[in-house]
Amino acid sequence: MLTLHGVIGKEEETLEKPHCPQNSPYCVEVEEGKTYAWCTCGLSLTQPFCDGQHKGTGYRSHKWIAPKTEKVFLCGCKRTGKTPFCDGSHNA
């Protein structure tokens, strides 16, 4: 849920919990050694990756380095316990 509150004279968006952009994982090809920034707020327009939409929400991206080149399933519901990977939480 999005709420607005005043912070040092300006309005800032905060999220009580992340937005759920989709109730299934994103299957993406990652490259060994490359750093990725997974969206944690669910507001990014470039899901599952961060595009900075989290600014002012209290969330920040989760950065990780791919250990090898492969297809991975990244969480789409933002409720995973195995960040950034899907753990089936969208089925709960």
C-alpha positions as a Markdown table, in Angstrom:
| # | Residue | x | y | z |
|---|---|---|---|---|
| 1 | Met | 0.0 | 0.0 | 0.0 |
| 2 | Leu | 1.3 | 3.4 | -0.9 |
| 3 | Thr | 1.1 | 6.2 | 1.7 |
| 4 | Leu | 2.4 | 9.7 | 1.7 |
| 5 | His | 4.0 | 11.4 | 4.7 |
| 6 | Gly | 6.0 | 14.6 | 5.2 |
| 7 | Val | 9.8 | 14.3 | 5.6 |
| 8 | Ile | 11.8 | 17.4 | 6.4 |
| 9 | Gly | 9.3 | 19.6 | 4.6 |
| 10 | Lys | 8.7 | 17.5 | 1.6 |
| 11 | Glu | 6.4 | 14.7 | 0.7 |
| 12 | Glu | 7.8 | 11.2 | 0.2 |
| 13 | Glu | 6.3 | 8.0 | -0.9 |
| 14 | Thr | 6.6 | 5.0 | 1.4 |
| 15 | Leu | 5.6 | 1.4 | 0.9 |
| 16 | Glu | 4.3 | -0.7 | 3.8 |
| 17 | Lys | 5.1 | -3.8 | 1.7 |
| 18 | Pro | 6.4 | -4.2 | -1.8 |
| 19 | His | 4.1 | -4.0 | -4.9 |
| 20 | Cys | 3.6 | -7.4 | -6.6 |
| 21 | Pro | 4.3 | -6.9 | -10.3 |
| 22 | Gln | 3.5 | -10.5 | -11.2 |
| 23 | Asn | 2.6 | -13.8 | -9.4 |
| 24 | Ser | 5.2 | -15.9 | -11.1 |
| 25 | Pro | 9.0 | -15.8 | -11.6 |
| 26 | Tyr | 10.9 | -14.0 | -14.3 |
| 27 | Cys | 13.1 | -16.4 | -16.3 |
| 28 | Val | 16.2 | -14.4 | -17.3 |
| 29 | Glu | 19.6 | -15.2 | -18.7 |
| 30 | Val | 22.4 | -13.9 | -16.5 |
| 31 | Glu | 26.1 | -13.6 | -17.4 |
| 32 | Glu | 28.9 | -14.9 | -15.2 |
| 33 | Gly | 30.6 | -12.1 | -13.2 |
| 34 | Lys | 28.0 | -9.4 | -14.1 |
| 35 | Thr | 26.4 | -7.4 | -11.3 |
| 36 | Tyr | 22.6 | -7.2 | -11.3 |
| 37 | Ala | 20.2 | -5.0 | -9.3 |
| 38 | Trp | 17.0 | -6.9 | -8.5 |
| 39 | Cys | 14.0 | -4.6 | -7.8 |
| 40 | Thr | 12.7 | -5.1 | -4.2 |
| 41 | Cys | 9.9 | -2.5 | -4.2 |
| 42 | Gly | 8.0 | -3.9 | -7.2 |
| 43 | Leu | 7.6 | -0.5 | -8.8 |
| 44 | Ser | 10.3 | -0.8 | -11.5 |
| 45 | Leu | 9.2 | -0.5 | -15.1 |
| 46 | Thr | 12.2 | -2.8 | -16.0 |
| 47 | Gln | 11.2 | -5.8 | -13.9 |
| 48 | Pro | 12.7 | -7.8 | -12.4 |
| 49 | Phe | 15.6 | -5.3 | -12.4 |
| 50 | Cys | 15.8 | -2.0 | -10.6 |
| 51 | Asp | 15.3 | 1.3 | -12.5 |
| 52 | Gly | 15.3 | 3.6 | -9.5 |
| 53 | Gln | 11.5 | 3.8 | -8.9 |
| 54 | His | 12.1 | 2.9 | -5.3 |
| 55 | Lys | 13.5 | 6.4 | -4.4 |
| 56 | Gly | 11.7 | 7.7 | -1.4 |
| 57 | Thr | 10.0 | 4.4 | -0.6 |
| 58 | Gly | 12.3 | 3.1 | 2.0 |
| 59 | Tyr | 13.4 | 0.3 | -0.3 |
| 60 | Arg | 16.6 | -0.2 | -2.3 |
| 61 | Ser | 17.7 | -2.6 | -4.9 |
| 62 | His | 19.3 | -6.0 | -4.0 |
| 63 | Lys | 22.6 | -6.2 | -5.9 |
| 64 | Trp | 24.2 | -9.6 | -6.6 |
| 65 | Ile | 26.9 | -11.0 | -9.0 |
| 66 | Ala | 26.0 | -14.0 | -11.2 |
| 67 | Pro | 28.3 | -16.9 | -10.4 |
| 68 | Lys | 27.9 | -18.4 | -13.9 |
| 69 | Thr | 26.1 | -17.8 | -17.1 |
| 70 | Glu | 22.7 | -19.5 | -16.9 |
| 71 | Lys | 19.0 | -19.0 | -16.9 |
| 72 | Val | 17.6 | -18.2 | -13.5 |
| 73 | Phe | 14.2 | -17.6 | -12.0 |
| 74 | Leu | 13.9 | -14.3 | -10.3 |
| 75 | Cys | 11.1 | -13.6 | -7.9 |
| 76 | Gly | 8.2 | -11.6 | -9.4 |
| 77 | Cys | 6.0 | -11.3 | -6.3 |
| 78 | Lys | 8.7 | -9.8 | -4.1 |
| 79 | Arg | 7.8 | -12.1 | -1.2 |
| 80 | Thr | 10.7 | -14.6 | -1.6 |
| 81 | Gly | 12.8 | -15.8 | 1.3 |
| 82 | Lys | 15.7 | -16.5 | -1.1 |
| 83 | Thr | 16.3 | -13.1 | -2.5 |
| 84 | Pro | 16.5 | -12.5 | -5.5 |
| 85 | Phe | 15.4 | -16.0 | -6.6 |
| 86 | Cys | 11.9 | -17.4 | -6.7 |
| 87 | Asp | 11.1 | -19.8 | -3.8 |
| 88 | Gly | 7.4 | -20.4 | -4.7 |
| 89 | Ser | 6.0 | -17.8 | -2.2 |
| 90 | His | 3.6 | -16.6 | -4.9 |
| 91 | Asn | 1.8 | -19.9 | -4.5 |
| 92 | Ala | 1.1 | -19.4 | -0.8 |
